[in-house]
Amino acid sequence: MVRATVLEPVVHALQTCGEDTEVFLAAFNLSQAPIKDPTFYIRNDVVYSVFAAAADLRNDQSFCASVGRNIDLTEFLPFGGPLKGATTIGEFFSSFTQAVSSETTSISQSLFVEDATAYFSAKRRFTPSVSPAHSDGFMIGIWITFLHEALDFRWDPSSVLVRMCDPAVLPHEFHGIRAIKSNDRGFSIRFPAAWLAIPLNGDLLPEDTDELAGPQLDMLPPTGFVDAIQTILRKHISEGDLNVSTAAELCGFSKSSLARRLAKFDTTIVEILTVLRMEAAKDTLANSSASIQNIALNLGYSDTTAFSRAFRKRTGLSPRAYRQSVKTTEQL
């Protein structure tokens, strides 16, 4: 059993989208009143069914995970209490695992550390009769967004691994993390144990790094964040409509937020996109017979002239001269 209030954010999101939530809930013998009542409990399988139906109703398999990523944790049981009393990421995880034991009788939550790696997991004590994929997506949406916001510019998605029964329910490029398929008995999130010591403030953001010293500074990945951003965007660099705004969205940030974080590493979104485009252009020029016009358009340049100008500025050669130089080198 679990508190029916876990359904409230998803139902509210449906209502915001213009759906008739009374009719929707009636299909599960529910109404608005019990899902707002913290003393009312329902079976876990009912939750899984409601979440799956909500995704189907919106024709959006990532709907529940997207709802999870936008929740105000200070107001959502059982997160609010543990969060208000926590001073570090680790304290919040620990307090949550203790508090949640009173929320459900059928799922256990745990946090453990092995060497330099932390594992947070939720394990079911039963075999679900309905796929819990969307429910797990909802919870993972909450946890990954919490880590993403709490770590601020220290966020390194390449250090995170999620195991869940259906990764397809997560939003595309969800904060850059990697998710792999597991069974339906629970989910887990793996991340660096050093993150547990990072402090929180009232806005779920870490303290200013200018005030950090000693071992705390050692926790900051000097290039990991930029490398992770490049890894995400490299997969999309040949999409002609990739711009600063879509690049930020793919990485799980607003445009201004990503710009602030990259500024701490003395770079910009435009610079990263330019570097990746030149990288892709060199590879295509060297290893294909594609026309320079097609290469330019595939990399998002308005015309061949704009591409050639940018390429020459970066390499000292025109695209045609670069292609010829590669062929000459190969013939030697």
Short mmCIF file of C-alpha atoms in Angstrom, two decimals:
data_model
loop_
_atom_site.label_atom_id
_atom_site.label_comp_id
_atom_site.label_asym_id
_atom_site.label_seq_id
_atom_site.Cartn_x
_atom_site.Cartn_y
_atom_site.Cartn_z
CA MET A 1 0.00 0.00 0.00
CA VAL A 2 1.05 3.59 -0.65
CA ARG A 3 -0.39 7.05 0.03
CA ALA A 4 -2.87 8.08 -2.67
CA THR A 5 -1.30 11.57 -2.64
CA VAL A 6 1.45 10.20 -4.89
CA LEU A 7 -1.11 10.49 -7.71
CA GLU A 8 -1.88 14.16 -7.13
CA PRO A 9 0.97 15.70 -9.21
CA VAL A 10 0.14 13.55 -12.25
CA VAL A 11 -3.60 14.22 -11.96
CA HIS A 12 -2.94 17.95 -11.53
CA ALA A 13 -0.75 17.90 -14.65
CA LEU A 14 -3.56 16.21 -16.60
CA GLN A 15 -5.96 18.88 -15.38
CA THR A 16 -3.54 21.60 -16.50
CA CYS A 17 -3.49 19.98 -19.93
CA GLY A 18 -7.28 20.31 -20.11
CA GLU A 19 -8.18 16.68 -19.41
CA ASP A 20 -11.37 15.73 -17.51
CA THR A 21 -9.72 14.30 -14.41
CA GLU A 22 -12.99 13.34 -12.71
CA VAL A 23 -13.81 10.99 -15.58
CA PHE A 24 -10.20 9.80 -15.68
CA LEU A 25 -10.12 8.96 -11.94
CA ALA A 26 -13.59 7.37 -11.99
CA ALA A 27 -12.19 4.59 -14.20
CA PHE A 28 -10.14 3.55 -11.16
CA ASN A 29 -12.93 4.10 -8.60
CA LEU A 30 -11.13 7.22 -7.38
CA SER A 31 -11.96 10.92 -7.08
CA GLN A 32 -10.12 14.14 -6.30
CA ALA A 33 -10.76 13.97 -2.54
CA PRO A 34 -8.78 10.82 -1.64
CA ILE A 35 -5.73 11.74 -3.72
CA LYS A 36 -5.42 14.91 -1.62
CA ASP A 37 -5.88 13.05 1.66
CA PRO A 38 -2.52 12.00 3.22
CA THR A 39 -4.29 9.40 5.37
CA PHE A 40 -5.77 7.53 2.41
CA TYR A 41 -3.81 4.54 1.08
CA ILE A 42 -4.24 2.56 -2.14
CA ARG A 43 -2.64 -0.52 -3.67
CA ASN A 44 0.61 -0.03 -5.56
CA ASP A 45 -0.81 -1.67 -8.67
CA VAL A 46 -3.54 0.98 -8.79
CA VAL A 47 -0.83 3.67 -8.83
CA TYR A 48 0.96 1.89 -11.67
CA SER A 49 -2.28 1.65 -13.65
CA VAL A 50 -3.14 5.33 -13.15
CA PHE A 51 0.33 6.47 -14.18
CA ALA A 52 0.30 4.28 -17.31
CA ALA A 53 -3.20 5.49 -18.25
CA ALA A 54 -2.10 9.12 -17.82
CA ALA A 55 0.79 8.60 -20.25
CA ASP A 56 -1.55 6.90 -22.72
CA LEU A 57 -4.14 9.66 -22.39
CA ARG A 58 -1.52 12.28 -23.25
CA ASN A 59 0.06 10.02 -25.90
CA ASP A 60 3.39 10.77 -24.25
CA GLN A 61 5.41 7.93 -22.75
CA SER A 62 7.62 10.39 -20.84
CA PHE A 63 4.65 12.27 -19.35
CA CYS A 64 4.98 10.95 -15.77
CA ALA A 65 8.76 11.39 -15.66
CA SER A 66 8.30 14.95 -16.91
CA VAL A 67 5.79 15.58 -14.11
CA GLY A 68 8.32 14.22 -11.62
CA ARG A 69 11.05 16.54 -12.81
CA ASN A 70 8.85 19.61 -12.14
CA ILE A 71 7.69 18.78 -8.61
CA ASP A 72 8.28 21.14 -5.69
CA LEU A 73 9.87 18.68 -3.27
CA THR A 74 9.32 20.87 -0.23
CA GLU A 75 5.56 20.37 -0.67
CA PHE A 76 5.49 16.73 -1.76
CA LEU A 77 5.25 13.88 0.75
CA PRO A 78 7.47 12.21 1.82
CA PHE A 79 10.21 14.52 0.50
CA GLY A 80 9.41 17.79 2.27
CA GLY A 81 10.36 16.88 5.84
CA PRO A 82 13.71 15.22 5.08
CA LEU A 83 14.64 17.98 2.66
CA LYS A 84 14.01 20.81 5.12
CA GLY A 85 16.28 19.21 7.70
CA ALA A 86 19.10 18.19 5.38
CA THR A 87 22.33 20.14 4.96
CA THR A 88 23.98 17.88 2.39
CA ILE A 89 22.86 15.64 -0.46
CA GLY A 90 23.82 12.60 1.62
CA GLU A 91 21.76 13.74 4.61
CA PHE A 92 18.73 14.15 2.39
CA PHE A 93 19.04 10.67 0.91
CA SER A 94 19.55 9.15 4.36
CA SER A 95 16.65 11.05 5.94
CA PHE A 96 14.39 10.14 3.03
CA THR A 97 15.09 6.40 3.26
CA GLN A 98 14.14 6.51 6.94
CA ALA A 99 11.03 8.64 6.46
CA VAL A 100 9.69 6.67 3.50
CA SER A 101 9.38 3.48 5.55
CA SER A 102 6.13 4.89 6.97
CA GLU A 103 4.79 5.78 3.50
CA THR A 104 4.59 2.30 1.98
CA THR A 105 4.54 -1.23 3.29
CA SER A 106 5.65 -2.88 0.07
CA ILE A 107 8.73 -1.03 -1.19
CA SER A 108 12.06 -0.56 0.56
CA GLN A 109 14.41 2.32 -0.21
CA SER A 110 18.13 2.14 0.50
CA LEU A 111 21.35 4.07 0.10
CA PHE A 112 24.74 2.43 0.31
CA VAL A 113 28.29 3.32 -0.62
CA GLU A 114 30.84 0.97 -2.12
CA ASP A 115 34.33 2.39 -2.62
CA ALA A 116 33.84 5.67 -4.53
CA THR A 117 30.32 4.90 -5.73
CA ALA A 118 26.90 5.53 -4.14
CA TYR A 119 23.80 3.52 -4.97
CA PHE A 120 20.23 4.61 -4.23
CA SER A 121 17.63 1.97 -4.91
CA ALA A 122 13.95 1.16 -4.49
CA LYS A 123 13.05 -2.53 -4.27
CA ARG A 124 9.59 -4.06 -4.36
CA ARG A 125 8.71 -6.81 -1.94
CA PHE A 126 6.12 -8.15 -4.38
CA THR A 127 5.73 -9.02 -8.04
CA PRO A 128 3.65 -6.26 -9.69
CA SER A 129 0.66 -7.33 -11.79
CA VAL A 130 0.87 -4.06 -13.76
CA SER A 131 4.04 -2.59 -15.23
CA PRO A 132 5.51 -0.02 -12.81
CA ALA A 133 7.48 1.65 -15.62
CA HIS A 134 5.71 5.03 -15.48
CA SER A 135 5.72 5.09 -11.69
CA ASP A 136 9.45 4.41 -11.71
CA GLY A 137 9.89 7.09 -14.37
CA PHE A 138 8.04 9.54 -12.14
CA MET A 139 10.34 8.80 -9.17
CA ILE A 140 13.50 8.85 -11.26
CA GLY A 141 12.35 12.17 -12.70
CA ILE A 142 12.25 13.50 -9.14
CA TRP A 143 15.62 12.12 -8.05
CA ILE A 144 17.64 12.96 -11.14
CA THR A 145 16.27 16.50 -11.20
CA PHE A 146 17.10 16.88 -7.51
CA LEU A 147 20.70 15.82 -8.12
CA HIS A 148 20.92 17.98 -11.24
CA GLU A 149 19.76 21.10 -9.37
CA ALA A 150 21.67 20.42 -6.18
CA LEU A 151 24.97 19.85 -7.96
CA ASP A 152 24.54 22.92 -10.15
CA PHE A 153 27.55 23.30 -12.51
CA ARG A 154 29.19 20.26 -10.89
CA TRP A 155 26.58 18.03 -12.52
CA ASP A 156 28.31 15.32 -14.55
CA PRO A 157 25.75 13.07 -16.27
CA SER A 158 28.46 10.69 -17.49
CA SER A 159 28.90 9.64 -13.84
CA VAL A 160 25.25 8.60 -13.45
CA LEU A 161 23.71 5.25 -14.35
CA VAL A 162 20.02 4.42 -13.89
CA ARG A 163 18.64 0.87 -13.96
CA MET A 164 14.90 0.58 -14.54
CA CYS A 165 12.38 -1.69 -16.22
CA ASP A 166 11.75 0.59 -19.21
CA PRO A 167 14.18 3.47 -19.97
CA ALA A 168 11.87 4.59 -22.81
CA VAL A 169 9.59 6.34 -20.28
CA LEU A 170 12.26 8.96 -19.54
CA PRO A 171 12.41 12.20 -21.56
CA HIS A 172 14.83 12.24 -24.47
CA GLU A 173 18.37 13.09 -23.31
CA PHE A 174 17.11 13.41 -19.72
CA HIS A 175 19.79 15.63 -18.16
CA GLY A 176 22.30 13.62 -20.18
CA ILE A 177 22.11 10.48 -18.03
CA ARG A 178 22.39 6.89 -19.23
CA ALA A 179 19.55 4.50 -18.38
CA ILE A 180 19.61 0.76 -18.97
CA LYS A 181 16.91 -1.88 -18.82
CA SER A 182 16.45 -3.96 -15.69
CA ASN A 183 13.57 -5.95 -14.17
CA ASP A 184 10.28 -4.66 -12.73
CA ARG A 185 11.22 -5.24 -9.10
CA GLY A 186 12.60 -1.74 -8.63
CA PHE A 187 15.07 0.84 -9.86
CA SER A 188 18.50 2.11 -8.88
CA ILE A 189 20.61 5.23 -9.42
CA ARG A 190 24.40 5.02 -9.34
CA PHE A 191 26.48 8.18 -8.87
CA PRO A 192 29.79 9.33 -7.32
CA ALA A 193 29.86 8.94 -3.53
CA ALA A 194 31.67 12.30 -3.30
CA TRP A 195 28.39 13.98 -4.26
CA LEU A 196 26.86 12.95 -0.94
CA ALA A 197 29.05 15.47 0.91
CA ILE A 198 28.03 18.44 -1.24
CA PRO A 199 26.07 21.01 0.80
CA LEU A 200 22.53 22.18 0.11
CA ASN A 201 20.96 25.53 0.67
CA GLY A 202 17.30 26.43 0.87
CA ASP A 203 16.96 26.54 -2.92
CA LEU A 204 18.39 23.05 -3.43
CA LEU A 205 21.57 24.62 -4.76
CA PRO A 206 25.09 24.07 -3.45
CA GLU A 207 27.09 26.78 -1.78
CA ASP A 208 29.15 29.12 -3.94
CA THR A 209 32.35 27.30 -4.90
CA ASP A 210 34.36 30.42 -4.08
CA GLU A 211 33.74 29.54 -0.43
CA LEU A 212 34.68 25.87 -0.79
CA ALA A 213 38.13 24.75 0.21
CA GLY A 214 40.31 21.69 0.65
CA PRO A 215 38.65 18.32 0.00
CA GLN A 216 35.45 19.98 -1.24
CA LEU A 217 37.31 21.58 -4.12
CA ASP A 218 38.70 18.17 -5.01
CA MET A 219 35.12 17.02 -5.64
CA LEU A 220 34.70 19.44 -8.53
CA PRO A 221 35.36 17.80 -11.91
CA PRO A 222 37.54 20.34 -13.78
CA THR A 223 36.59 19.14 -17.26
CA GLY A 224 34.00 16.45 -16.65
CA PHE A 225 31.05 18.79 -17.05
CA VAL A 226 32.21 20.19 -20.39
CA ASP A 227 33.12 16.71 -21.63
CA ALA A 228 29.65 15.46 -20.67
CA ILE A 229 27.98 18.36 -22.52
CA GLN A 230 30.10 17.62 -25.60
CA THR A 231 29.21 13.93 -25.44
CA ILE A 232 25.49 14.73 -25.43
CA LEU A 233 25.65 17.28 -28.24
CA ARG A 234 28.03 15.30 -30.44
CA LYS A 235 25.23 12.82 -31.15
CA HIS A 236 23.04 15.64 -32.47
CA ILE A 237 25.58 17.85 -34.21
CA SER A 238 24.47 16.79 -37.69
CA GLU A 239 20.90 17.88 -37.03
CA GLY A 240 20.51 21.04 -39.07
CA ASP A 241 18.17 22.74 -36.59
CA LEU A 242 20.51 22.38 -33.59
CA ASN A 243 20.91 25.82 -32.02
CA VAL A 244 21.81 27.26 -28.62
CA SER A 245 18.30 26.79 -27.20
CA THR A 246 17.81 23.21 -28.41
CA ALA A 247 21.35 22.32 -27.30
CA ALA A 248 20.60 23.55 -23.77
CA GLU A 249 17.32 21.63 -23.73
CA LEU A 250 19.05 18.42 -24.82
CA CYS A 251 21.46 18.82 -21.90
CA GLY A 252 18.63 19.39 -19.41
CA PHE A 253 19.21 23.12 -18.82
CA SER A 254 17.64 26.42 -19.74
CA LYS A 255 19.78 28.46 -22.13
CA SER A 256 20.76 30.98 -19.45
CA SER A 257 21.46 28.30 -16.84
CA LEU A 258 23.77 26.34 -19.14
CA ALA A 259 25.53 29.54 -20.16
CA ARG A 260 26.25 30.37 -16.50
CA ARG A 261 27.62 26.90 -15.81
CA LEU A 262 29.83 26.87 -18.91
CA ALA A 263 31.17 30.33 -18.04
CA LYS A 264 32.78 28.77 -14.98
CA PHE A 265 34.84 26.67 -17.40
CA ASP A 266 35.64 29.66 -19.66
CA THR A 267 33.55 28.44 -22.58
CA THR A 268 30.12 28.96 -24.15
CA ILE A 269 27.42 26.91 -25.85
CA VAL A 270 28.30 28.57 -29.17
CA GLU A 271 31.97 27.66 -28.77
CA ILE A 272 31.16 24.02 -27.97
CA LEU A 273 28.81 23.77 -30.96
CA THR A 274 31.42 25.32 -33.23
CA VAL A 275 34.13 22.92 -32.05
CA LEU A 276 31.84 19.94 -32.57
CA ARG A 277 30.76 21.15 -36.00
CA MET A 278 34.37 21.55 -37.10
CA GLU A 279 35.14 18.11 -35.72
CA ALA A 280 32.24 16.63 -37.70
CA ALA A 281 33.16 18.62 -40.82
CA LYS A 282 36.75 17.35 -40.80
CA ASP A 283 35.57 13.77 -40.39
CA THR A 284 33.04 14.06 -43.22
CA LEU A 285 35.45 15.81 -45.56
CA ALA A 286 38.11 13.19 -44.92
CA ASN A 287 35.93 10.09 -45.05
CA SER A 288 33.14 10.77 -47.53
CA SER A 289 32.47 12.24 -50.93
CA ALA A 290 29.59 14.40 -49.68
CA SER A 291 29.43 17.81 -51.33
CA ILE A 292 30.57 20.81 -49.35
CA GLN A 293 27.08 22.28 -49.74
CA ASN A 294 25.46 19.21 -48.15
CA ILE A 295 28.01 19.17 -45.33
CA ALA A 296 27.30 22.83 -44.62
CA LEU A 297 23.53 22.33 -44.54
CA ASN A 298 23.75 19.18 -42.39
CA LEU A 299 25.82 21.07 -39.83
CA GLY A 300 23.32 23.93 -39.61
CA TYR A 301 25.08 26.56 -41.71
CA SER A 302 22.86 28.81 -43.82
CA ASP A 303 25.02 28.38 -46.92
CA THR A 304 28.36 27.16 -48.22
CA THR A 305 29.97 30.59 -47.84
CA ALA A 306 29.19 30.80 -44.10
CA PHE A 307 30.50 27.27 -43.57
CA SER A 308 33.68 27.86 -45.58
CA ARG A 309 34.38 31.09 -43.69
CA ALA A 310 33.96 29.36 -40.30
CA PHE A 311 36.03 26.36 -41.38
CA ARG A 312 38.89 28.49 -42.70
CA LYS A 313 38.91 30.55 -39.49
CA ARG A 314 39.34 27.38 -37.42
CA THR A 315 41.71 25.39 -39.61
CA GLY A 316 43.46 27.89 -41.87
CA LEU A 317 42.20 25.98 -44.91
CA SER A 318 39.09 26.03 -47.04
CA PRO A 319 36.96 22.83 -46.85
CA ARG A 320 38.07 21.90 -50.38
CA ALA A 321 41.76 22.45 -49.55
CA TYR A 322 41.40 20.45 -46.33
CA ARG A 323 39.87 17.49 -48.22
CA GLN A 324 42.67 17.62 -50.78
CA SER A 325 45.35 17.78 -48.08
CA VAL A 326 43.95 14.64 -46.44
CA LYS A 327 44.00 12.79 -49.78
CA THR A 328 47.56 13.92 -50.45
CA THR A 329 48.69 12.74 -47.01
CA GLU A 330 47.07 9.34 -47.53
CA GLN A 331 48.87 8.91 -50.85
CA LEU A 332 52.31 9.53 -49.35
#
